[in-house]
mmCIF file of C-alpha atoms in Angstrom:
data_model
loop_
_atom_site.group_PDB
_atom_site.id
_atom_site.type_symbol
_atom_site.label_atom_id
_atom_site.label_comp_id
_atom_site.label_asym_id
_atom_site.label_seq_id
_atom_site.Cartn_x
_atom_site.Cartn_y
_atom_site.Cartn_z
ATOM 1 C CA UNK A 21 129.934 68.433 121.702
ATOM 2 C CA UNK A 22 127.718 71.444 121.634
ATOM 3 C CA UNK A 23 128.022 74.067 118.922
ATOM 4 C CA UNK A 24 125.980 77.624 120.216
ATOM 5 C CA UNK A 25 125.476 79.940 117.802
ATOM 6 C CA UNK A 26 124.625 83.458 118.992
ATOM 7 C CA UNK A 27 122.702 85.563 116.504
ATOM 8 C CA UNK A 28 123.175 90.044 117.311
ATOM 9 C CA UNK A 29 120.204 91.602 116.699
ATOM 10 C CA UNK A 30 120.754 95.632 117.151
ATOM 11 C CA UNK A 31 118.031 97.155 119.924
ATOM 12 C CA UNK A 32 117.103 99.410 117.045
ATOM 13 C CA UNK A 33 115.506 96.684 114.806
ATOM 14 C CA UNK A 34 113.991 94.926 117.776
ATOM 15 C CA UNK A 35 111.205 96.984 117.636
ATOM 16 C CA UNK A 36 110.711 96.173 114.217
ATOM 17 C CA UNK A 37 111.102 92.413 113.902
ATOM 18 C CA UNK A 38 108.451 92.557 117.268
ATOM 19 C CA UNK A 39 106.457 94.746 115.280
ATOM 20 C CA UNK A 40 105.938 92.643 112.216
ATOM 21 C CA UNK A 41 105.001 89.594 114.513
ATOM 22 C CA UNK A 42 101.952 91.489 115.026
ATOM 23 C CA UNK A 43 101.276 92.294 111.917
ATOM 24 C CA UNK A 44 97.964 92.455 110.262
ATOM 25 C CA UNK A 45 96.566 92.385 106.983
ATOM 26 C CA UNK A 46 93.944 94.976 106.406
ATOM 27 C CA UNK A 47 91.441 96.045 103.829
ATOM 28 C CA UNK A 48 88.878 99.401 102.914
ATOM 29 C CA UNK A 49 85.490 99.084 103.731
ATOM 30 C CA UNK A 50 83.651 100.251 100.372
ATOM 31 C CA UNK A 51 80.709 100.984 102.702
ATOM 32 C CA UNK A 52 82.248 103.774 104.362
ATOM 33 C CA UNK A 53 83.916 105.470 101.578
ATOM 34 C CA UNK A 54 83.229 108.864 100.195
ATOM 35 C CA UNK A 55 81.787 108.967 97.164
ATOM 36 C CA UNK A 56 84.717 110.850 95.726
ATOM 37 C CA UNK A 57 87.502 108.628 96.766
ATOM 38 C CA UNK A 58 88.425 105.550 94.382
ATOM 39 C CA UNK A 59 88.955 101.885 95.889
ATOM 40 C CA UNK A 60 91.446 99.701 93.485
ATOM 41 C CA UNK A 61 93.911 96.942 94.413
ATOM 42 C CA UNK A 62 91.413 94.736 95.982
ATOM 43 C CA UNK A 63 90.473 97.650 98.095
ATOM 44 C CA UNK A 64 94.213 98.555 99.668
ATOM 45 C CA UNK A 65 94.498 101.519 97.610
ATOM 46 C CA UNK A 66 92.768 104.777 97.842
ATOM 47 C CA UNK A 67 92.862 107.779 95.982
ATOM 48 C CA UNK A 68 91.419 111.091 95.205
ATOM 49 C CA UNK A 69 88.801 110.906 92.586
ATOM 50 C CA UNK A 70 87.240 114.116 90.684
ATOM 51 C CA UNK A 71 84.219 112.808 89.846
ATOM 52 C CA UNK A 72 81.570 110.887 92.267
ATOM 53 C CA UNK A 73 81.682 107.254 92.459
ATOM 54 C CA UNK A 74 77.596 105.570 92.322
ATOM 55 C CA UNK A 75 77.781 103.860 95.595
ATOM 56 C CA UNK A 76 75.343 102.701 97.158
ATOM 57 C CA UNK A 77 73.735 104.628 100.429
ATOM 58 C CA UNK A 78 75.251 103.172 103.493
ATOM 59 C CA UNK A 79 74.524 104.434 107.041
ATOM 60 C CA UNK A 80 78.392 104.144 107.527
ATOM 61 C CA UNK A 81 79.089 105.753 104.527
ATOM 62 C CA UNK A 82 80.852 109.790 105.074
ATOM 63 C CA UNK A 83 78.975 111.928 103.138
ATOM 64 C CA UNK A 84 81.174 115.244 103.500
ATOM 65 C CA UNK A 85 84.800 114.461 104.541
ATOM 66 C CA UNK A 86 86.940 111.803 102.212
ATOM 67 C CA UNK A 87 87.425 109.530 104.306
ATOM 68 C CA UNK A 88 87.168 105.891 104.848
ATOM 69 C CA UNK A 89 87.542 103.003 107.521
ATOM 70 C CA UNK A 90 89.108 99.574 107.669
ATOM 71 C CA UNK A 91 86.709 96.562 107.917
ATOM 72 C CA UNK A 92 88.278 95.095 110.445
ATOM 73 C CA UNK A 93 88.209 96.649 114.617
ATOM 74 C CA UNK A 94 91.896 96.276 116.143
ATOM 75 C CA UNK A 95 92.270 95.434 119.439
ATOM 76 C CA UNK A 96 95.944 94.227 121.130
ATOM 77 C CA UNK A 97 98.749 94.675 119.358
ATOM 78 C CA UNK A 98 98.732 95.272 116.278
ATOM 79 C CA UNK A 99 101.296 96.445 113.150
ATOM 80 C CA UNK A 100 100.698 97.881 109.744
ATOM 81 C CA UNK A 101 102.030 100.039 107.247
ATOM 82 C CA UNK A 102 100.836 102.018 104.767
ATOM 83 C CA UNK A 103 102.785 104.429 101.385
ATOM 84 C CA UNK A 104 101.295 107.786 100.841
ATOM 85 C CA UNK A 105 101.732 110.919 98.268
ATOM 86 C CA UNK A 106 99.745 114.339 97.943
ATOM 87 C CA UNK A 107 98.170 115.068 101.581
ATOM 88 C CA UNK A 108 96.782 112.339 103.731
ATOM 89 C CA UNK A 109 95.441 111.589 107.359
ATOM 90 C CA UNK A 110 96.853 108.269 109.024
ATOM 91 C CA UNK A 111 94.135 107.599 111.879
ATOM 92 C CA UNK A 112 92.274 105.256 113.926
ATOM 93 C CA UNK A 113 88.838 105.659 115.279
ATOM 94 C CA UNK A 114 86.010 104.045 117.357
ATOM 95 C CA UNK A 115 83.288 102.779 114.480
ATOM 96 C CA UNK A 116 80.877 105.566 116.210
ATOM 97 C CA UNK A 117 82.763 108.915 114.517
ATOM 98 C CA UNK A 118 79.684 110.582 112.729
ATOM 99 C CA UNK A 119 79.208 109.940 109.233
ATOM 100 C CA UNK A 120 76.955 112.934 108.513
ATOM 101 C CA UNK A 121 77.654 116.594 108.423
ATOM 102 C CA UNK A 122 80.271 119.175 107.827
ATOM 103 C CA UNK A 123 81.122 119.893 111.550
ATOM 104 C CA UNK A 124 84.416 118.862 112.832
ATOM 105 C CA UNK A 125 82.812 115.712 114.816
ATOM 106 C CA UNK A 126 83.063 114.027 111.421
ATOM 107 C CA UNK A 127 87.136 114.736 111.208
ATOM 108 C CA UNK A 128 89.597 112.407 111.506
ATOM 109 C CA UNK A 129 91.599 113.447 114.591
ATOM 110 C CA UNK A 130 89.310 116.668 115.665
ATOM 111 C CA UNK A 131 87.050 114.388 118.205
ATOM 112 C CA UNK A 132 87.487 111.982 121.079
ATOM 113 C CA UNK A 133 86.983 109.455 118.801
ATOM 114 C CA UNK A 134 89.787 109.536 116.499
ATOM 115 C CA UNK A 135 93.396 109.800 116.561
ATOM 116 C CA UNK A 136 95.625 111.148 113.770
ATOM 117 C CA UNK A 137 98.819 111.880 111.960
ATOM 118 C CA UNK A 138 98.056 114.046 109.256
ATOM 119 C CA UNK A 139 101.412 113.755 106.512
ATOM 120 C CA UNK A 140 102.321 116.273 103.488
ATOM 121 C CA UNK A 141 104.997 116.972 101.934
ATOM 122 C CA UNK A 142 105.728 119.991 103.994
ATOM 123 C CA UNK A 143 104.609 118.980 107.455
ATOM 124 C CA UNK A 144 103.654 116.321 109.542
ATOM 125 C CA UNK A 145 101.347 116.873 112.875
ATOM 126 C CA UNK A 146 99.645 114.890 114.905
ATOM 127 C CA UNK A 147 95.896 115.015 115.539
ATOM 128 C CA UNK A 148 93.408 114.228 118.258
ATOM 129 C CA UNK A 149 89.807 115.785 120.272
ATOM 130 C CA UNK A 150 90.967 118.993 117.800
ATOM 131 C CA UNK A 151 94.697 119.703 119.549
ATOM 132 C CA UNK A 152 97.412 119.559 116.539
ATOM 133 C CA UNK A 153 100.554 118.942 117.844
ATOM 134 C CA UNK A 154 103.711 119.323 115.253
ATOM 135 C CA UNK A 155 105.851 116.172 114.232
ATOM 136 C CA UNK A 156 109.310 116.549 113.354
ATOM 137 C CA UNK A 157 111.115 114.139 111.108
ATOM 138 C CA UNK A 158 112.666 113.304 108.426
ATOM 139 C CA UNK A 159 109.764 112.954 105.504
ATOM 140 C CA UNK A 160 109.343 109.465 104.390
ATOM 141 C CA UNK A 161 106.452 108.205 102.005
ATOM 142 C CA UNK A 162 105.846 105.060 103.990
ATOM 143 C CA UNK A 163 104.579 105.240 107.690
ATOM 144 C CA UNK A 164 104.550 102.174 110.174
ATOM 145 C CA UNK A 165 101.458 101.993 112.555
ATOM 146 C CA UNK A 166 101.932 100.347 115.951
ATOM 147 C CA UNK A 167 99.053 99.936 118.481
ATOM 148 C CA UNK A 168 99.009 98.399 121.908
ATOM 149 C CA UNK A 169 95.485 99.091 123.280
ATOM 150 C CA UNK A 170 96.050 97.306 126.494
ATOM 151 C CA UNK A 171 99.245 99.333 127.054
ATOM 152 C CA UNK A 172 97.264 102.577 125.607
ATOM 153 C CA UNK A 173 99.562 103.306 123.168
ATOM 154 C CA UNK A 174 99.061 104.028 119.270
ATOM 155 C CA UNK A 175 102.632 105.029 117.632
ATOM 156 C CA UNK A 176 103.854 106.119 114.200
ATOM 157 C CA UNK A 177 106.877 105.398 112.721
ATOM 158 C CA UNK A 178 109.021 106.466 109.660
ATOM 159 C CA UNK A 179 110.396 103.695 107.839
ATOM 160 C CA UNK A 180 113.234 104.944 104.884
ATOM 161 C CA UNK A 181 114.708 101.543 103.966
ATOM 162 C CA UNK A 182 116.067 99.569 106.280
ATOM 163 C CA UNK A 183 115.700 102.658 109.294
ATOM 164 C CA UNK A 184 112.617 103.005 111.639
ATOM 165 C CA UNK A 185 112.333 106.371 113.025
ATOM 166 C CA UNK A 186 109.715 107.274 115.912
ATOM 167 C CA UNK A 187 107.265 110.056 114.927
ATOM 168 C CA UNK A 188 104.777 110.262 117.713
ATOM 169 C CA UNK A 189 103.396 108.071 120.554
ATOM 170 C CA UNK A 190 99.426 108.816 121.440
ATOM 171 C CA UNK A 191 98.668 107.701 124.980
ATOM 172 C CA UNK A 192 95.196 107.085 126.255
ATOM 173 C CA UNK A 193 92.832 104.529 127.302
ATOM 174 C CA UNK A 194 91.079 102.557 124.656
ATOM 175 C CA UNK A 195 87.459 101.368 125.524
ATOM 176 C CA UNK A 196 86.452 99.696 122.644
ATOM 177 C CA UNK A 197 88.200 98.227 119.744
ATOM 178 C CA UNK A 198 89.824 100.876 116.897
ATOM 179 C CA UNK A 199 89.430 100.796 112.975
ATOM 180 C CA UNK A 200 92.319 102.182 111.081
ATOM 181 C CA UNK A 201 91.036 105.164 108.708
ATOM 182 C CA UNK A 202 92.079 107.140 106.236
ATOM 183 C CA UNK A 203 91.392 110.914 104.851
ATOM 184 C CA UNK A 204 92.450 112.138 101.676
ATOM 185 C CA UNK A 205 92.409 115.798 101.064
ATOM 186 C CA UNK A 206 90.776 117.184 97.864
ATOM 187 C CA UNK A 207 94.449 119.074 97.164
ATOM 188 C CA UNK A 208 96.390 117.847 95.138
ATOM 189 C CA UNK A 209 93.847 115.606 93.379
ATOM 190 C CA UNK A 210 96.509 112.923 92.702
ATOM 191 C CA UNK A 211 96.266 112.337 96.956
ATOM 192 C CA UNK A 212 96.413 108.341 97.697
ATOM 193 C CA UNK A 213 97.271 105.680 99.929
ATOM 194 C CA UNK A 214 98.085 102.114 99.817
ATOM 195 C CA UNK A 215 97.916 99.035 102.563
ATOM 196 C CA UNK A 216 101.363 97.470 102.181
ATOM 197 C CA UNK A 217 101.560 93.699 102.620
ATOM 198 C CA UNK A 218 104.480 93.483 105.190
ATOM 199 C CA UNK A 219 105.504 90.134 105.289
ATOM 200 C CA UNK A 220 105.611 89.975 101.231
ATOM 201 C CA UNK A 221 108.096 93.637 101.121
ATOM 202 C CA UNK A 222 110.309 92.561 104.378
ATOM 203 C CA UNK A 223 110.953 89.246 103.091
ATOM 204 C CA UNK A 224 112.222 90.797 99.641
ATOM 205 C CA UNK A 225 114.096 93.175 101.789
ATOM 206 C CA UNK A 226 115.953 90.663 103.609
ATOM 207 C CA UNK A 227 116.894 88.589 100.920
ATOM 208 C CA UNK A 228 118.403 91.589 99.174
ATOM 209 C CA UNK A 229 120.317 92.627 102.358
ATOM 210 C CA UNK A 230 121.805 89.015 102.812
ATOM 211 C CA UNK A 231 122.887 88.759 98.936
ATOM 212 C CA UNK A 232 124.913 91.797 99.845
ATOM 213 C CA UNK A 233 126.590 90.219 102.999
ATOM 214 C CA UNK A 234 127.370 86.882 101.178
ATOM 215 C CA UNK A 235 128.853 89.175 97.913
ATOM 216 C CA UNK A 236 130.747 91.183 100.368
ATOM 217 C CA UNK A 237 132.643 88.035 101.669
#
């Protein structure tokens, strides 16, 4: 006797569930910070500082712009997420974005280098080689990264509980691998953004979600 169970899995949350199997765990590179932006959390948070941290001088370090890189170069496919409030840039970039200088070379998203989605409360738009192009959705405090280099795609996502909602596809040709980075604007000064450990938040969510199917019964 054979028993078949079929489990229905909406086409919606496909992309989701294929998402978080290439998920990866990321953390700030306190060598490339600003000196103005603050690293807690065991470096997944940043946020706006007014006053100048004392770190050390690092050739990687940006000197102008508040910004800062991931340690680790992405290459594949690749999933992360990351919660946000005040007026932030979402980006990847090739590690060779200039460090130095006020021009707009340095800018996440305003060189070949670098590709962005810059959210705010009032706006989102998306960033790259200095073309803005405006993203409409509904606003969310917690955007979903997904990059395919070998398909040339980098994506961002809206995720408001259990929805995903598509923001904007980038489509290019990656020739090296890509470090996710982050800007924080100096307005408002309470700007930050946190890492979010996926696998730890989905599996809470899921639990929740089937406690309300079994109470339902």
């Amino acid at each position: 006797i054979y028993i078949y169970i079929y489990i229905y899995i909406p086409l919606c949350h496909w992309s989701l569930i294929k998402s978080l199997l290439d998920a990866v765990d990321l953390t700030l590179d306190e060598n490339t910070a600003h000196r103005n932006l603050i690293l807690t959390n065991d470096n997944k948070t940043v946020t706006m500082g007014k006053e100048k941290k004392t770190y050390p001088d690092h050739p990687e370090r940006f000197y102008y712009w508040k910004q800062v890189l991931c340690t680790r170069g992405l290459t594949g496919r690749c999933y992360w997420e990351v919660e946000w409030k005040g007026k932030v840039y979402i980006a990847v970039t090739y590690r060779g974005i200039r460090r130095k200088g006020e021009s707009d070379n340095s800018i996440l998203g305003k060189n070949e280098k670098s590709w962005s989605l810059l959210c705010s409360d009032e706006s989102h738009s998306a960033l790259h080689n200095n073309i803005s192009t405006a993203v409409h959705g509904v606003p969310s405090h917690r955007v979903g990264v997904y990059l395919d280099s070998d398909a040339g795609t980098l994506s961002f996502f809206n995720i408001i509980s259990d929805k995903v909602i598509h923001l904007h596809t980038f489509k290019t040709t990656f020739s090296e691998p890509v470090y996710p980075a982050f800007r924080v604007r100096t307005e408002p000064f309470n700007s930050s953004l946190t890492l979010c450990y996926i696998y730890h938040d989905r599996q809470n969510e899921t639990r929740g979600l089937m406690r309300q199917r079994l109470a339902s019964r």
